[in-house]
Tab-separated table of C-alpha atoms and ligand atoms in Angstrom:
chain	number	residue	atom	x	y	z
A	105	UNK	CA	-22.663	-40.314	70.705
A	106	UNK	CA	-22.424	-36.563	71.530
A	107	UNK	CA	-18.867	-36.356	71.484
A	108	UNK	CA	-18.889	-37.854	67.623
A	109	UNK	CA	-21.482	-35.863	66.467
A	110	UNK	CA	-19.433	-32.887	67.448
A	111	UNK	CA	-16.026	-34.156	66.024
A	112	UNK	CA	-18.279	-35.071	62.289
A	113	UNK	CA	-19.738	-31.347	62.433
A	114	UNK	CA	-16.113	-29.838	63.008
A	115	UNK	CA	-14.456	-31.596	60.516
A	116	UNK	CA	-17.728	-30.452	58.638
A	117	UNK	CA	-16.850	-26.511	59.496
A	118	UNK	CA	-12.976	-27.519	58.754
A	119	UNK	CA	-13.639	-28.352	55.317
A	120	UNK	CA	-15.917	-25.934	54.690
A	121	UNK	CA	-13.249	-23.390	55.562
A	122	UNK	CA	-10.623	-24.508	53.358
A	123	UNK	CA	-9.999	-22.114	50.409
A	124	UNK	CA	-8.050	-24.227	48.358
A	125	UNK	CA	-7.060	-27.885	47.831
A	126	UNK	CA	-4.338	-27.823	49.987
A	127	UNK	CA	-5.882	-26.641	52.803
A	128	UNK	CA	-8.328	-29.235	52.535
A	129	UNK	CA	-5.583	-32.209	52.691
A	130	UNK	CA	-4.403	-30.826	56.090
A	131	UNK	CA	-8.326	-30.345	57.312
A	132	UNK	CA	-8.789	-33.588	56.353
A	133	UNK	CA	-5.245	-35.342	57.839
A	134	UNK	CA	-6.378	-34.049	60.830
A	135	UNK	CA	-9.602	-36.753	61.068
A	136	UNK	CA	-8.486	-39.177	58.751
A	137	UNK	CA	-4.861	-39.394	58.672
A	138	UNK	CA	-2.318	-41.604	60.598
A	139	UNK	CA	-3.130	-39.694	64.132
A	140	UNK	CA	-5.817	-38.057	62.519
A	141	UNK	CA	-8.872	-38.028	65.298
A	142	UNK	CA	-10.760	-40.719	63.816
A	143	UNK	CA	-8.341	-42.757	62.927
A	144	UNK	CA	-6.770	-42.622	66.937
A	145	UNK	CA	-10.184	-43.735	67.850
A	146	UNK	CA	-10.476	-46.698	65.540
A	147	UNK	CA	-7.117	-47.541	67.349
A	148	UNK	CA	-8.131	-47.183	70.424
A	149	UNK	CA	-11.340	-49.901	70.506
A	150	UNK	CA	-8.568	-52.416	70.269
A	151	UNK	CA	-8.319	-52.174	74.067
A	152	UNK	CA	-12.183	-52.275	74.816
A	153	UNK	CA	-14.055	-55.433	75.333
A	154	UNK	CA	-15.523	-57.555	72.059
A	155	UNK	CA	-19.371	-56.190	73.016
A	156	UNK	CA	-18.320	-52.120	73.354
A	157	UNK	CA	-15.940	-52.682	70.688
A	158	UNK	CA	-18.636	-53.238	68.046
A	159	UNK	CA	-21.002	-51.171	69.055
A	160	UNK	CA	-18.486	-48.074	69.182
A	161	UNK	CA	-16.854	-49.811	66.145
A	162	UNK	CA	-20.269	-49.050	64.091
A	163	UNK	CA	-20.624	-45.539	65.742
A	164	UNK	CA	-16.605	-44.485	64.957
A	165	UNK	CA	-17.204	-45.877	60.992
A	166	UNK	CA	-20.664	-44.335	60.906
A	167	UNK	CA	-19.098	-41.133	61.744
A	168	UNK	CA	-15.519	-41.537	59.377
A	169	UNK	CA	-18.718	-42.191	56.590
A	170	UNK	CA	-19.866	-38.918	57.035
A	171	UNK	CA	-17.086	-36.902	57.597
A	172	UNK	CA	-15.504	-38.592	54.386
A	173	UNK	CA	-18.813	-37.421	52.585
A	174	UNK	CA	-17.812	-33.999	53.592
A	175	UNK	CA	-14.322	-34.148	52.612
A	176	UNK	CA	-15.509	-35.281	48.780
A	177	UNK	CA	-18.507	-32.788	49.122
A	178	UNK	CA	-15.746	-30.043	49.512
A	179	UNK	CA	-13.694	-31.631	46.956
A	180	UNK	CA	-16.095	-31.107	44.323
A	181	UNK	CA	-17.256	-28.027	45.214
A	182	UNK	CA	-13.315	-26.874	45.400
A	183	UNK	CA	-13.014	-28.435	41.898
A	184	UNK	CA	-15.951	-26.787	40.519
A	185	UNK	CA	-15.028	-23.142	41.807
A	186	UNK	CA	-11.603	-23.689	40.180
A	187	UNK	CA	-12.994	-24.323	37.067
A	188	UNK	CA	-14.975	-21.814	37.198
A	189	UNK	CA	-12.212	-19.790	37.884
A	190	UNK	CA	-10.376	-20.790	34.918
A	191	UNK	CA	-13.440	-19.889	32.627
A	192	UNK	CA	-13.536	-16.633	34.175
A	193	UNK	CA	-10.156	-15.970	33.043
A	194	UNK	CA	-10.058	-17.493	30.010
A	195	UNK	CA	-13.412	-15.796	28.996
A	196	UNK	CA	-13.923	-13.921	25.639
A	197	UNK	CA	-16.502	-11.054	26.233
A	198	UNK	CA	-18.549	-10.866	23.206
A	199	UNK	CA	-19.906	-8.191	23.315
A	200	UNK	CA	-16.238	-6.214	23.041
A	201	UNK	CA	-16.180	-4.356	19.796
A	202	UNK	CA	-13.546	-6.504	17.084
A	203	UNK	CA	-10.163	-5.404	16.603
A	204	UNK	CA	-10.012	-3.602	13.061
A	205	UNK	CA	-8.209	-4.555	10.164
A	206	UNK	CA	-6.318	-1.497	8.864
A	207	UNK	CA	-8.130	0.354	6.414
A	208	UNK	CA	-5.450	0.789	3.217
A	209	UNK	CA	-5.964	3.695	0.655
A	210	UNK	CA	-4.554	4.949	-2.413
A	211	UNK	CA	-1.243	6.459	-1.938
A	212	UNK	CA	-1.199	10.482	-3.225
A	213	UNK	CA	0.689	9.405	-6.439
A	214	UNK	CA	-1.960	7.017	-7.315
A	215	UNK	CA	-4.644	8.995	-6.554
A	216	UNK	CA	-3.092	11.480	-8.536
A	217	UNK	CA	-2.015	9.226	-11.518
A	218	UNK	CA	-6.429	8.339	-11.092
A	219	UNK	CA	-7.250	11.719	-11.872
A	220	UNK	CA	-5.135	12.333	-14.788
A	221	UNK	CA	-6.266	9.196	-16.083
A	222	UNK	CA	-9.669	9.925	-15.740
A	223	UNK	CA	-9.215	13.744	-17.046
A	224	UNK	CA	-7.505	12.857	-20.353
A	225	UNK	CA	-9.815	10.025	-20.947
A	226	UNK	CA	-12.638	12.147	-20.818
A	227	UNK	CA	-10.727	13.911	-23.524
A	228	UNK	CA	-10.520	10.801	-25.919
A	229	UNK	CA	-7.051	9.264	-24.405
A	230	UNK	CA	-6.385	6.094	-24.326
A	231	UNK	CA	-3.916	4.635	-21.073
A	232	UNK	CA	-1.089	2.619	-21.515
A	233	UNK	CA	1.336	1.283	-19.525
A	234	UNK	CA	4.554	-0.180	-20.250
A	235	UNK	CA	7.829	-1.644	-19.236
A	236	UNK	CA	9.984	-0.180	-17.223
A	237	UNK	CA	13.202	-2.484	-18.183
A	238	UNK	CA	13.455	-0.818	-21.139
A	239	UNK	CA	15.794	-1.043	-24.319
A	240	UNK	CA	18.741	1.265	-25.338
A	241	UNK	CA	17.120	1.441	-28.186
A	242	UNK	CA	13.461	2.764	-27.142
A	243	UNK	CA	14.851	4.729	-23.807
A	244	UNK	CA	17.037	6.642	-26.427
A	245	UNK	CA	17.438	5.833	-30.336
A	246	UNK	CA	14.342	5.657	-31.014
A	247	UNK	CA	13.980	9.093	-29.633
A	248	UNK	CA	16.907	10.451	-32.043
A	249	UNK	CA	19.012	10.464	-29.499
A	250	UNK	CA	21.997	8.198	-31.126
A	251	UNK	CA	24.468	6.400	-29.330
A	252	UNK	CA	27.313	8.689	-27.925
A	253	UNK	CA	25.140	11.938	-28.667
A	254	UNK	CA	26.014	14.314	-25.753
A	255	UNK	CA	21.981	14.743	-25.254
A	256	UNK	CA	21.976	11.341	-23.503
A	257	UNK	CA	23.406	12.429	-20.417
A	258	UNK	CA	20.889	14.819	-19.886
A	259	UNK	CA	19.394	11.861	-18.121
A	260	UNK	CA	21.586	9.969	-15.409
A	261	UNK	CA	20.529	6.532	-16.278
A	262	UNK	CA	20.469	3.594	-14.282
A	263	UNK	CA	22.010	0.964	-17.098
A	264	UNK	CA	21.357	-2.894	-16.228
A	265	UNK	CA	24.409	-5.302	-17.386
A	266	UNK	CA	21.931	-7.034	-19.447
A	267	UNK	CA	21.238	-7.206	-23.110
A	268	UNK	CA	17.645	-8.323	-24.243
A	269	UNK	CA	17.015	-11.567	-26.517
A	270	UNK	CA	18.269	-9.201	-29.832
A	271	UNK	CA	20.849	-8.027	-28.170
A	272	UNK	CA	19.766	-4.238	-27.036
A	273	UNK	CA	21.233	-3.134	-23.555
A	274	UNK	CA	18.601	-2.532	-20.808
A	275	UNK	CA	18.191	0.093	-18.669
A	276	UNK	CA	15.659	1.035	-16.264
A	277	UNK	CA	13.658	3.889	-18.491
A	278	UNK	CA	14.953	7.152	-17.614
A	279	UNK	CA	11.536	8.523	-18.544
A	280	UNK	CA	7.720	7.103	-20.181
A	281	UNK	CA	8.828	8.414	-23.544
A	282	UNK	CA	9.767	4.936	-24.897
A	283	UNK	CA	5.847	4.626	-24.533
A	284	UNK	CA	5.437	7.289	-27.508
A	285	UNK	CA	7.306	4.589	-29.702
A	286	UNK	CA	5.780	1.234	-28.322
A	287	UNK	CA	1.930	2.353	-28.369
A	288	UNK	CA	2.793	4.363	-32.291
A	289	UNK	CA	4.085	1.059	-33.444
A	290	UNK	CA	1.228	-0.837	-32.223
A	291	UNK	CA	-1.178	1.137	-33.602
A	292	UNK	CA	1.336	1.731	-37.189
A	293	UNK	CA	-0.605	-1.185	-38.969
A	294	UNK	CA	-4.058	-0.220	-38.647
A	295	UNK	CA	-2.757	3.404	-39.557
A	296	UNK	CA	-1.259	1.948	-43.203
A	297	UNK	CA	-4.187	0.608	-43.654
A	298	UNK	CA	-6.527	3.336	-43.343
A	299	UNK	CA	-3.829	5.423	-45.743
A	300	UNK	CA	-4.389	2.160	-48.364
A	301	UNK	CA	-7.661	2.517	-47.977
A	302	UNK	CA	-8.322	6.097	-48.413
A	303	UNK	CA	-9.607	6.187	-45.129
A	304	UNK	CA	-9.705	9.288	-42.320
A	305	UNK	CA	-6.628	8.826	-40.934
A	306	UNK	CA	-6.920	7.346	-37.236
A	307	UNK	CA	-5.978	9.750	-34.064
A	308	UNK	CA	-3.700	8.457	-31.618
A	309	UNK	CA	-4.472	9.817	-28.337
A	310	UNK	CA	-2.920	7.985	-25.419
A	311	UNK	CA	-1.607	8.556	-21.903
A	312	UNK	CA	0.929	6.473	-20.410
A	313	UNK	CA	1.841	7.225	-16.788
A	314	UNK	CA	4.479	4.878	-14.888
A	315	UNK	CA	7.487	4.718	-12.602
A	316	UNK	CA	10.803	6.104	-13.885
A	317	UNK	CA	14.217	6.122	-13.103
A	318	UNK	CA	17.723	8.053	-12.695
A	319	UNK	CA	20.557	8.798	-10.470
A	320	UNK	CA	19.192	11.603	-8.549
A	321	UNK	CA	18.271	12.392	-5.193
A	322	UNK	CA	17.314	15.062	-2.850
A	323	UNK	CA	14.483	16.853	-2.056
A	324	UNK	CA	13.149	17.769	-5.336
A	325	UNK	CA	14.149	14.214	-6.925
A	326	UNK	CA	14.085	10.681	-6.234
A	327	UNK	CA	15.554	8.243	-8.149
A	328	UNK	CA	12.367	6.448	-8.781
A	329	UNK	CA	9.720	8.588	-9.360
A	330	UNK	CA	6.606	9.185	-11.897
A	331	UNK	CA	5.814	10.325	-15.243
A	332	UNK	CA	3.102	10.455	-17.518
A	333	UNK	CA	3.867	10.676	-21.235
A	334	UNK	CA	1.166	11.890	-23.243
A	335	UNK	CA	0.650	11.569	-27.431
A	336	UNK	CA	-1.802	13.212	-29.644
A	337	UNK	CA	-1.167	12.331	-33.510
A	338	UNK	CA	-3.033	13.359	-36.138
A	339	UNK	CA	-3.188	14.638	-39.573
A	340	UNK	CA	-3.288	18.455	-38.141
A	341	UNK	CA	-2.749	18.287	-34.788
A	342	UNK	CA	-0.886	21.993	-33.510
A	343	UNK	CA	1.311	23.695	-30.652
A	344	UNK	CA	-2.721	25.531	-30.428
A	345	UNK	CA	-4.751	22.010	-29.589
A	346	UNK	CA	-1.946	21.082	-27.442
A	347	UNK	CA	-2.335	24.295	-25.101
A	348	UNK	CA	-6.074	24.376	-25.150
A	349	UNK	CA	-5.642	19.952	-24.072
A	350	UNK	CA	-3.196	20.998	-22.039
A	351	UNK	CA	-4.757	24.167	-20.326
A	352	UNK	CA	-8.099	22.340	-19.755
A	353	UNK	CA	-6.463	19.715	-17.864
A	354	UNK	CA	-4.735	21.944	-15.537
A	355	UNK	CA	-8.005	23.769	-14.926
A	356	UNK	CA	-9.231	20.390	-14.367
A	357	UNK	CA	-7.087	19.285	-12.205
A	358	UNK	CA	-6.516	22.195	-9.964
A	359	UNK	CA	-9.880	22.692	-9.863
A	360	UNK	CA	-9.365	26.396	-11.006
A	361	UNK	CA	-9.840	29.289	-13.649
A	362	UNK	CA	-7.044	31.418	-11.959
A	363	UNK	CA	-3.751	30.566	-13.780
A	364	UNK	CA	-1.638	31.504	-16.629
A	365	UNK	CA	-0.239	29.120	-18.882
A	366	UNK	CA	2.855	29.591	-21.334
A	367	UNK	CA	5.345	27.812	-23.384
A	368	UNK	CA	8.791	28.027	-22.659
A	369	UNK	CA	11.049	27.266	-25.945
A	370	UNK	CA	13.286	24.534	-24.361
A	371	UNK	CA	15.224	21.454	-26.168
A	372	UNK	CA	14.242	17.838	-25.935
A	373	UNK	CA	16.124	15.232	-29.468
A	374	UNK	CA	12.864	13.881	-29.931
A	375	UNK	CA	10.838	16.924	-30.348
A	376	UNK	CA	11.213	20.154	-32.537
A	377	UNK	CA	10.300	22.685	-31.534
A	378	UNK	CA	10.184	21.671	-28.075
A	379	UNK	CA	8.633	23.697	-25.101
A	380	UNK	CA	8.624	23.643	-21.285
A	381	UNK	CA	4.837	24.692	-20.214
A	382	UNK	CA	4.695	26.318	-17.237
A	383	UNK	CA	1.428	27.616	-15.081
A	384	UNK	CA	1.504	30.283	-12.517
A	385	UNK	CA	-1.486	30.618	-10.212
A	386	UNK	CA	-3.058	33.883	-9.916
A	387	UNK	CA	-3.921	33.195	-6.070
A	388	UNK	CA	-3.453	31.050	-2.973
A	389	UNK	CA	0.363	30.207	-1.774
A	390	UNK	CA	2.265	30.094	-4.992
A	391	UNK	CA	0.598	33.383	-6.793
A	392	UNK	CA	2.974	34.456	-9.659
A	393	UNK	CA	5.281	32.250	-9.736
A	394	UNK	CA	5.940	30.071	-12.886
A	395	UNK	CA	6.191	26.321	-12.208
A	396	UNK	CA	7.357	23.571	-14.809
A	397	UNK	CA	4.425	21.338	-14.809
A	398	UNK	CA	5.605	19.497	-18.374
A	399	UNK	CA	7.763	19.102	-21.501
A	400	UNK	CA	6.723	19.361	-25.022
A	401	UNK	CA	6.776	19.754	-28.499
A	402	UNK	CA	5.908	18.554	-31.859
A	403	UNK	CA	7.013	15.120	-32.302
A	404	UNK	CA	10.490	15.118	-34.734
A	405	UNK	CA	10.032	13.474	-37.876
A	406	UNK	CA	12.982	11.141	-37.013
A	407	UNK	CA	10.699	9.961	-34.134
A	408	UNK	CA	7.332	9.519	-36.545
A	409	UNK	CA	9.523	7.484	-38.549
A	410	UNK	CA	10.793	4.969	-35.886
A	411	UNK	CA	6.725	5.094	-34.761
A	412	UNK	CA	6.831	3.409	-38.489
A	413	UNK	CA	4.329	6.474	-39.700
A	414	UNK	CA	5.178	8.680	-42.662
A	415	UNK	CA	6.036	12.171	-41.122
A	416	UNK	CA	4.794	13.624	-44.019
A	417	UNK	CA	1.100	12.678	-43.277
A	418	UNK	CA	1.473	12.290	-39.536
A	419	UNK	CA	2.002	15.452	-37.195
A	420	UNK	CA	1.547	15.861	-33.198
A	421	UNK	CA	2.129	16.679	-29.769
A	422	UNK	CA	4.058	14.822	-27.045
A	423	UNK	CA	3.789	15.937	-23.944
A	424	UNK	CA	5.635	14.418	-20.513
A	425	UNK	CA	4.466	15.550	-16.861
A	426	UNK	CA	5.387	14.480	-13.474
A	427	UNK	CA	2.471	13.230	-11.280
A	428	UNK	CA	4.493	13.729	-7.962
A	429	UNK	CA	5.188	17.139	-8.681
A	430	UNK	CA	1.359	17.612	-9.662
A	431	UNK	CA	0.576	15.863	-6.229
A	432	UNK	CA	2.891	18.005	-4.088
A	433	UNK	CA	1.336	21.180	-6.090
A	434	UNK	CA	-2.304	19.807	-5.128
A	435	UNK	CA	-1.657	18.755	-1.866
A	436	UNK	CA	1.319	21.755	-0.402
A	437	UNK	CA	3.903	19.104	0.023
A	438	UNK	CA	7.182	20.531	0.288
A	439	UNK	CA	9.618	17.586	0.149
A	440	UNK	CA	9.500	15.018	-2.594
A	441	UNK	CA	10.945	12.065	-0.178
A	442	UNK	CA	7.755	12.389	1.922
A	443	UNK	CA	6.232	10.809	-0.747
A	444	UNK	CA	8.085	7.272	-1.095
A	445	UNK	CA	9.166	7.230	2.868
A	446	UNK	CA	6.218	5.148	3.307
A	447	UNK	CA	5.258	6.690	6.678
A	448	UNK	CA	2.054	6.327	7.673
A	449	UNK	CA	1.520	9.562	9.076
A	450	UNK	CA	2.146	11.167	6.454
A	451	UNK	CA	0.155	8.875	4.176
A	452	UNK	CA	-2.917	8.490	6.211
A	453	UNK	CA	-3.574	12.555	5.413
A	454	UNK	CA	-4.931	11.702	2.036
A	455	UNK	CA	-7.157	8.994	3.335
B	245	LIG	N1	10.776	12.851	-21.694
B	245	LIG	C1	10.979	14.214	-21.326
B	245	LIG	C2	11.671	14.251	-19.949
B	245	LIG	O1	11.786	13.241	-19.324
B	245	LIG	C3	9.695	14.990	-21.272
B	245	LIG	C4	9.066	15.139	-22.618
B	245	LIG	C5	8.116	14.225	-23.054
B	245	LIG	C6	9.411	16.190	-23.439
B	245	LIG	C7	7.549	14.393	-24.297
B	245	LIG	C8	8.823	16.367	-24.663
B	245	LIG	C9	7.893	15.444	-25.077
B	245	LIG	O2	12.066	15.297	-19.495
């Protein structure tokens, strides 16, 4: 029947015009609902007579058949784009370049710390680190500085309210000196030995950089910041070996010829003499002008005793330098804090 045919292909074009879900359920209400257009038909064969009734019947359900095949034709298809849909969105795009991790570096202390590592050990010294809870006693006494001698305060030391299993107080090392004393008395045994012997008496040549600590701060100090001791003990070691050691790790260092170097008679109680050495650059930003790289001096016999060497047969050179004032000599930086702020933009210049 014409008039059929025409209601299945507009329910057809209904449903194939719905966007969404929804709209579908309303296309489809409209044929197959309570009063939907089918539905009023099926109703209305009720009042025909038993022979048009089944004939129509057949016609009206052959029709409902296909327009129901349409509805779950759209269904599907409805289904299918939203899933799609979802995939879409929820796509990863391989070919998008990965996020990075962060690439970390060395900080300029460490780097800095690497090269005087790798400049004294070219020259024969050994690296050693140490502690940095130290004891009274190595921080100070064993340095001839006694208790209650007015040189201690020269350092404003962060004591900790803690004595150590034989009862020496701890403090966090005010400098890597204690590290003269500790690598000595390591080394004292095989040292006796060689004397028993008749042996050469053994060198000690060691470096010992590390963190160190006092109650200072502004833009010159920090109240954690680096050192590296140095130690060079020998039978006839002199103030002369220590400046040419000395000299040809600057030049080393800096990468340069141009500088001066001279001692500067200063005081430390576990050196005598003791000098400051300071280097002025004969060009670039800081021409002339003396800077206090290190202390130093010939180690005091008091000292090569606690070592537990015979002063008499043992004489050196300690020195003590600060890596983050060689850093912020190497690199122009102007405030000390920069350094342990931890800001990346700062750091990220040395990487
Ligand atoms: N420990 C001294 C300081 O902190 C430096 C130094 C080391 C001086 C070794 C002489 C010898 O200032």
């Amino acid at each position: 029947m014409d008039e059929l045919d025409t209601l299945v292909q507009q329910a057809q074009a209904d449903f194939a015009a719905a966007r969404q879900a929804a709209e579908l359920e309303n296309a489809k209400a409209r044929y197959l609902g309570k009063s939907g257009a089918l539905t009023e038909r099926l109703k209305a064969l009720g009042a025909l007579p038993p022979e048009q009734k089944k004939a129509l019947g057949a016609e009206i359900n052959a029709a409902k058949a296909r327009v129901e095949a349409a509805l779950q034709a759209r269904r599907d298809q409805l289904a299918a784009a939203e899933l799609e849909r979802q995939l879409q969105a929820e796509a990863l795009d391989v070919s998008l370049p990965g996020r990075r991790r962060g690439q970390g570096g060395l900080h300029p202390v460490s780097r800095t710390i690497e090269r005087i590592e790798a400049i004294f050990g070219s020259m024969g010294f050994d690296v050693a680190e140490g502690p940095e809870i130290e004891t009274d006693w190595m921080s100070f006494t064993a340095l001839n500085n006694p208790e209650n001698h007015p040189a201690r305060s020269m350092q404003d030391t962060f004591y900790v309210d803690l004595k150590d299993a034989e009862g020496r107080w701890l403090n966090l090392r005010p400098h890597t000196s204690p590290m003269q004393v500790r690598y000595a008395r390591a080394h004292a045994a095989r040292h006796a030995q060689a004397i028993a012997q008749g042996l050469p008496i053994p060198e000690i040549r060691v470096i010992a950089p590390g963190r160190t600590y006092r109650v200072d701060s502004d833009a010159t100090h920090s109240p954690m910041f680096h050192q590296c001791e140095g130690l060079w003990m020998g039978e006839n070691v002199s103030f002369k070996d220590l400046k040419v050691v000395f000299s040809d790790f600057i030049r080393r260092f800096f990468e340069t010829d141009e500088f001066d170097l001279r001692f500067r008679p200063s005081y430390f109680p576990f050196t005598e003499p003791s000098a400051e050495i300071d280097i002025a650059f004969r060009s670039g930003p800081l021409a002339g002008r003396w800077l206090e790289v290190a202390g130093s001096g010939q180690v005091h016999p008091n000292v090569v005793r606690h070592y537990g060497l015979d002063p008499e047969r043992h004489i050196g050179f300690a020195f003590g330098m600060g890596p983050d004032r060689l850093a912020m000599l190497r690199y122009g930086i102007d405030d000390l804090r920069l350094m342990f702020d931890g800001d990346l933009r700062f750091l990220q210049q040395f990487n």
